[in-house]
Coordinates of C-alpha atoms in Angstrom, one line a residue:
M1 CA 83.0 130.7 95.5
E2 CA 83.0 130.3 91.7
N3 CA 86.6 129.2 91.3
E4 CA 86.8 127.1 94.4
F5 CA 88.5 123.8 93.9
L6 CA 85.9 121.0 94.1
P7 CA 87.7 117.6 94.5
K8 CA 86.5 114.6 92.6
I9 CA 86.2 111.9 95.2
G10 CA 86.0 108.2 94.2
I11 CA 84.1 105.9 96.6
T12 CA 84.4 102.1 96.3
I13 CA 81.3 100.0 97.2
G14 CA 83.1 97.5 99.5
D15 CA 81.6 94.2 100.3
I16 CA 78.0 94.3 99.1
N17 CA 76.8 91.9 101.9
G18 CA 78.2 94.2 104.6
I19 CA 77.3 97.7 105.8
G20 CA 79.6 99.5 103.3
P21 CA 76.8 100.3 100.7
E22 CA 74.5 101.4 103.6
V23 CA 76.9 103.9 105.0
L24 CA 77.8 105.0 101.5
L25 CA 74.1 105.7 100.6
K26 CA 73.4 107.4 103.9
A27 CA 76.4 109.6 103.5
L28 CA 75.7 110.6 99.9
A29 CA 72.0 111.2 100.7
T30 CA 73.0 114.2 102.9
Q31 CA 72.9 117.5 101.1
R32 CA 76.4 118.5 102.3
V33 CA 78.5 116.0 100.3
N34 CA 77.7 117.3 96.8
K35 CA 78.4 120.9 98.0
I36 CA 82.0 120.0 98.9
C37 CA 83.0 117.5 96.3
N38 CA 82.2 115.7 93.1
P39 CA 81.4 112.1 94.2
V40 CA 82.0 109.1 91.9
I41 CA 80.8 105.6 93.1
Y42 CA 82.7 102.6 91.8
G43 CA 80.4 99.6 92.2
S44 CA 77.1 98.1 90.9
G45 CA 74.1 100.2 90.0
K46 CA 71.8 97.1 90.2
H47 CA 72.9 96.3 93.7
L48 CA 72.7 99.9 94.9
S49 CA 69.2 100.3 93.5
K50 CA 68.2 97.2 95.4
Y51 CA 70.0 98.4 98.5
K52 CA 68.0 101.6 98.6
Q53 CA 65.0 99.6 99.5
F54 CA 66.6 98.2 102.7
V55 CA 67.7 101.7 104.0
D56 CA 64.5 103.5 102.9
L57 CA 66.3 105.9 100.6
H58 CA 64.0 105.7 97.6
H59 CA 64.4 109.4 96.9
W60 CA 68.1 109.2 96.4
Q61 CA 69.3 108.9 92.8
F62 CA 72.5 108.3 91.0
V63 CA 73.6 108.9 87.4
T64 CA 75.5 106.1 85.6
I65 CA 78.6 107.2 83.8
S66 CA 81.4 105.3 82.0
E67 CA 84.4 107.4 82.9
A68 CA 85.2 109.6 85.9
K69 CA 85.7 112.7 83.7
Q70 CA 82.0 112.6 82.9
A71 CA 81.1 113.1 86.6
N72 CA 78.9 116.1 87.4
A73 CA 79.1 117.6 91.0
K74 CA 75.3 118.1 91.0
N75 CA 74.8 114.3 90.9
S76 CA 76.0 111.2 92.7
N77 CA 77.8 109.5 89.8
L78 CA 78.3 105.8 89.4
I79 CA 80.7 103.7 87.3
N80 CA 79.6 100.0 87.0
C81 CA 82.5 97.7 87.8
G82 CA 80.8 94.3 88.1
K83 CA 81.8 91.9 85.3
G84 CA 79.7 88.9 86.2
E85 CA 76.0 88.4 86.2
F86 CA 73.8 90.0 88.9
F87 CA 73.8 88.0 92.2
E88 CA 71.4 88.5 95.1
I89 CA 72.6 90.4 98.2
D90 CA 72.9 88.0 101.1
F91 CA 73.4 90.2 104.2
G92 CA 76.1 89.1 106.6
K93 CA 77.3 86.2 104.4
K94 CA 80.7 85.7 102.9
D95 CA 80.2 85.2 99.1
S96 CA 83.0 85.0 96.6
K97 CA 80.9 87.0 94.1
A98 CA 80.7 89.8 96.6
G99 CA 84.4 89.6 97.1
Q100 CA 85.0 89.8 93.4
L101 CA 82.8 92.9 93.0
A102 CA 84.6 94.5 95.9
F103 CA 88.0 93.9 94.1
E104 CA 86.7 95.0 90.7
S105 CA 85.5 98.2 92.3
L106 CA 88.8 98.8 94.1
K107 CA 90.9 98.0 91.0
R108 CA 89.0 100.4 88.7
A109 CA 89.0 103.2 91.3
T110 CA 92.7 102.7 91.9
E111 CA 93.5 102.9 88.2
D112 CA 91.6 106.2 88.0
L113 CA 93.4 107.5 91.1
K114 CA 96.8 106.7 89.5
K115 CA 95.8 108.5 86.3
G116 CA 94.5 111.5 88.1
E117 CA 91.0 111.0 87.0
I118 CA 89.9 111.4 90.6
D119 CA 91.5 113.5 93.3
A120 CA 91.1 111.1 96.1
L121 CA 89.7 107.7 97.0
V122 CA 87.4 106.6 99.8
T123 CA 87.2 102.8 100.3
A124 CA 84.1 101.2 101.9
P125 CA 84.9 98.2 104.1
I126 CA 85.9 94.9 102.6
S127 CA 86.0 91.4 104.1
K128 CA 89.8 90.7 104.1
E129 CA 89.0 87.0 103.8
N130 CA 86.3 87.2 101.3
I131 CA 88.2 89.4 98.8
Q132 CA 91.2 87.0 98.5
S133 CA 91.8 85.6 95.1
E134 CA 94.6 85.2 92.5
S135 CA 94.4 88.9 91.8
F136 CA 94.2 90.0 95.5
T137 CA 96.6 88.4 97.9
F138 CA 96.9 91.3 100.4
P139 CA 96.1 91.7 104.1
G140 CA 94.0 94.8 103.3
H141 CA 93.6 98.0 101.3
T142 CA 96.8 99.6 102.6
E143 CA 99.1 96.9 101.3
Y144 CA 97.3 96.6 97.9
L145 CA 97.5 100.4 97.3
A146 CA 101.2 100.4 98.4
K147 CA 102.0 97.9 95.7
E148 CA 99.9 99.7 93.0
F149 CA 101.7 103.0 93.8
E150 CA 105.0 101.2 93.9
K151 CA 105.8 102.3 97.4
K152 CA 107.9 100.1 99.6
E153 CA 106.5 101.8 102.7
V154 CA 103.3 103.7 103.4
L155 CA 101.8 104.6 106.8
M156 CA 98.5 103.5 108.2
F157 CA 97.5 106.8 109.7
M158 CA 94.3 106.8 111.8
I159 CA 93.0 110.4 112.0
S160 CA 90.2 112.3 113.7
E161 CA 89.7 115.9 114.7
D162 CA 91.4 115.3 118.1
I163 CA 94.0 112.6 117.5
R164 CA 96.2 111.1 114.8
I165 CA 97.9 107.7 115.3
G166 CA 100.2 105.9 112.8
V167 CA 101.5 102.4 113.2
V168 CA 105.0 101.0 112.4
T169 CA 103.8 97.5 111.8
G170 CA 100.3 96.9 110.4
H171 CA 98.4 93.7 109.5
I172 CA 100.9 91.1 110.8
P173 CA 100.7 88.5 113.6
I174 CA 101.9 89.8 117.0
D175 CA 104.8 87.3 117.1
L176 CA 106.3 88.9 114.1
V177 CA 106.2 92.5 115.4
K178 CA 109.6 92.3 117.2
K179 CA 111.3 90.7 114.1
K180 CA 109.9 93.5 111.9
L181 CA 110.7 96.3 114.2
T182 CA 114.0 97.9 113.0
K183 CA 115.6 101.3 113.2
E184 CA 115.2 101.6 109.4
L185 CA 111.5 100.8 109.5
I186 CA 110.7 103.2 112.4
T187 CA 112.8 105.9 110.6
S188 CA 110.8 105.4 107.4
K189 CA 107.4 105.6 109.2
L190 CA 108.4 108.7 111.1
K191 CA 109.6 110.4 107.9
I192 CA 106.2 109.6 106.2
M193 CA 104.3 111.0 109.2
I194 CA 106.3 114.2 109.4
E195 CA 105.9 114.8 105.7
S196 CA 102.2 114.0 105.8
L197 CA 101.5 116.3 108.7
K198 CA 103.2 119.1 106.8
I199 CA 101.7 118.5 103.4
D200 CA 98.3 116.9 104.1
F201 CA 97.4 118.7 107.3
G202 CA 99.3 122.0 107.0
I203 CA 101.3 121.7 110.2
T204 CA 104.6 123.5 109.7
K205 CA 106.5 122.1 112.7
P206 CA 104.6 118.9 113.8
K207 CA 105.1 117.6 117.4
I208 CA 105.2 113.8 117.4
A209 CA 105.1 111.2 120.3
V210 CA 106.6 107.8 119.8
L211 CA 105.3 104.9 121.9
G212 CA 107.4 102.1 123.4
L213 CA 107.0 98.5 122.5
N214 CA 107.1 96.9 126.0
P215 CA 105.1 97.5 129.2
H216 CA 106.3 100.7 130.9
A217 CA 108.4 101.4 127.7
G218 CA 110.8 98.6 128.8
E219 CA 111.5 100.0 132.3
N220 CA 115.1 100.9 131.4
G221 CA 115.7 97.4 130.0
L222 CA 114.1 95.4 132.7
L223 CA 111.1 94.5 130.6
G224 CA 112.7 94.5 127.2
D225 CA 115.5 96.3 125.4
E226 CA 113.8 97.4 122.2
E227 CA 113.3 100.9 123.6
I228 CA 117.0 101.3 124.4
N229 CA 118.5 99.6 121.3
T230 CA 116.0 100.3 118.6
I231 CA 113.4 103.0 119.3
N232 CA 115.4 105.6 121.3
P233 CA 118.3 105.9 118.8
V234 CA 115.9 106.8 116.1
I235 CA 114.2 109.5 118.2
E236 CA 117.6 111.0 119.1
E237 CA 118.5 111.1 115.4
F238 CA 115.3 113.0 114.5
K239 CA 115.9 115.4 117.3
K240 CA 119.4 116.2 116.0
Q241 CA 117.8 117.0 112.7
G242 CA 115.6 119.6 114.4
N243 CA 112.3 117.6 114.5
L244 CA 110.0 117.7 117.5
V245 CA 110.0 113.9 118.2
M246 CA 109.6 112.7 121.8
G247 CA 109.4 109.4 123.6
P248 CA 109.3 106.5 123.9
F249 CA 106.2 106.7 126.1
P250 CA 104.5 103.9 128.0
T251 CA 101.2 103.4 126.2
D252 CA 98.9 103.0 129.2
G253 CA 100.0 106.2 131.0
F254 CA 100.3 108.2 127.8
F255 CA 96.6 107.8 127.0
A256 CA 95.2 107.6 130.6
T257 CA 96.7 111.0 131.5
G258 CA 95.6 112.7 128.3
N259 CA 99.2 113.3 127.3
F260 CA 98.2 112.4 123.7
K261 CA 96.4 115.8 123.4
K262 CA 99.7 117.6 123.3
F263 CA 100.9 116.0 120.1
D264 CA 100.0 116.4 116.4
G265 CA 100.9 112.8 115.6
I266 CA 101.5 109.6 117.6
L267 CA 103.6 106.7 116.3
A268 CA 102.6 103.3 117.7
M269 CA 104.7 100.2 117.2
Y270 CA 102.0 97.7 116.2
H271 CA 98.4 97.6 115.1
D272 CA 96.4 97.1 118.3
Q273 CA 98.6 99.4 120.3
G274 CA 97.5 102.3 118.1
L275 CA 94.1 101.3 117.0
T276 CA 92.6 100.3 120.4
P277 CA 92.9 103.7 122.0
F278 CA 92.1 105.4 118.7
K279 CA 88.8 103.5 118.3
M280 CA 87.9 104.1 121.9
L281 CA 88.4 107.9 121.4
A282 CA 87.1 108.3 117.9
F283 CA 85.1 105.3 116.7
D284 CA 82.3 107.2 115.1
T285 CA 84.4 109.9 113.6
G286 CA 87.7 108.1 113.0
V287 CA 89.2 107.8 109.5
N288 CA 91.9 105.4 108.1
F289 CA 94.3 107.5 105.9
T290 CA 97.1 105.9 103.9
A291 CA 99.9 108.4 104.1
G292 CA 103.0 108.3 102.0
M293 CA 101.5 107.8 98.5
M294 CA 101.0 110.1 95.6
G295 CA 97.3 109.2 95.7
I296 CA 95.0 110.1 98.5
R297 CA 93.0 107.3 100.2
T298 CA 90.8 107.4 103.2
S299 CA 88.4 104.8 104.7
P300 CA 85.8 104.6 107.5
D301 CA 87.2 103.3 110.8
H302 CA 85.1 100.2 110.9
G303 CA 84.7 96.9 109.2
T304 CA 82.0 95.2 107.2
G305 CA 79.6 95.0 110.1
F306 CA 78.1 91.7 108.9
D307 CA 76.2 91.3 112.2
I308 CA 74.0 94.4 111.5
A309 CA 74.0 94.4 107.7
G310 CA 70.6 94.9 106.1
K311 CA 69.0 96.1 109.4
N312 CA 69.3 99.8 108.7
Q313 CA 71.3 100.3 111.9
A314 CA 74.7 101.3 110.6
D315 CA 75.9 104.8 111.5
A316 CA 77.3 106.7 108.5
S317 CA 79.4 109.2 110.6
S318 CA 82.7 107.5 109.9
M319 CA 82.0 107.3 106.1
L320 CA 81.1 111.0 106.1
H321 CA 84.3 111.9 108.0
A322 CA 86.3 109.8 105.5
I323 CA 84.8 111.8 102.7
Y324 CA 85.4 115.1 104.5
A325 CA 89.0 114.0 105.2
A326 CA 89.6 113.1 101.6
V327 CA 88.3 116.6 100.5
D328 CA 90.3 118.4 103.1
I329 CA 93.6 116.6 102.3
S330 CA 93.0 117.1 98.6
K331 CA 92.7 120.8 99.2
K332 CA 95.7 120.9 101.5
R333 CA 97.9 119.1 99.0
K334 CA 96.8 121.4 96.2
E335 CA 97.5 124.4 98.4
Y336 CA 101.0 123.0 99.2
I337 CA 101.8 122.2 95.6
D338 CA 100.6 125.7 94.5
L339 CA 102.8 127.4 97.1
E340 CA 105.8 125.2 96.2
T341 CA 105.3 125.9 92.5
N342 CA 105.0 129.7 93.1
A343 CA 108.2 129.6 95.3
L344 CA 110.1 127.8 92.5
K345 CA 108.8 130.4 89.9
H346 CA 110.0 133.3 92.1
Q347 CA 113.3 131.5 92.7
K348 CA 113.8 131.1 88.9
I349 CA 112.9 134.8 88.4
D350 CA 115.5 135.8 91.1
I351 CA 118.2 133.6 89.4
D352 CA 117.3 135.0 86.0
S353 CA 117.6 138.5 87.4
L354 CA 121.0 137.8 88.9
R355 CA 122.2 136.4 85.6
K356 CA 121.1 139.5 83.8
E357 CA 122.8 141.8 86.3
K358 CA 126.1 139.8 85.9
N359 CA 125.9 140.1 82.1

């Protein structure tokens, strides 16, 4: 369609010594991507040109641009972000130069996302250790983006076609989970999930399952009282407000019986509780979505893959789905905003009409 919205999707290069550039190249080499979006790579043209040799994609081409507004949907566009001299790719190795390039790519892309120069951001995997510097002191992308968008809380929301799982606590040690788990935090994450399901996925009345923290969801206090004192009161409060929020469910039985299929979203209490079943169910197609921000960010559901880097073995499915998700969410948000704007316009017309009748 001639007037169809074609989102401009920024894609960061990730750690150059991992599989990020490989899955990026393989994804963009497919004919479908340029038909559904306008891709802009944030990275290093010299490194990508060299990387093409390792994945046998000599035919694939990109066009170098200086600003995202110059991007043309007919091309794969690239903005050079590396400030230092060219350094050799060293597959599977942690290199501070690769970490610096990953950060510079992320920083420039985030700036463009904040300014509205791109409609969404897809981040290739970084080494959380290798990227650390005076400028980047975060456990991962999620926390960095939360700070940049000045959000106290965002939601790590793992999504696929069949399942969506958010986590209350993210990249923290397991012994800190109980200390961090409060009614206020669970309430905040549930609010973000409900709003995201409505705005980003078009689900008018989302049905949400909340998992317990302890084995067997605490067994009525026998195995822990967090369910009784912290989790259940939040669930009851959301129910009173008319939300379809249920639980707390014991994690093992919830997934083993297929109960998860009945819900639009699932809220887990900590990282591995949510991501372990998610990756078992949707490893190749799973996407990490940061919900609760003005900017849209998705990422493949895998790491740097240092063990297979440079071997042309990486599967691009998750990167492709991350791009598809970024496109779909961009369109859903635009549709939601357009509907809300039109509703406000009609409301104003009705108010103006009433005022005229009174006068």
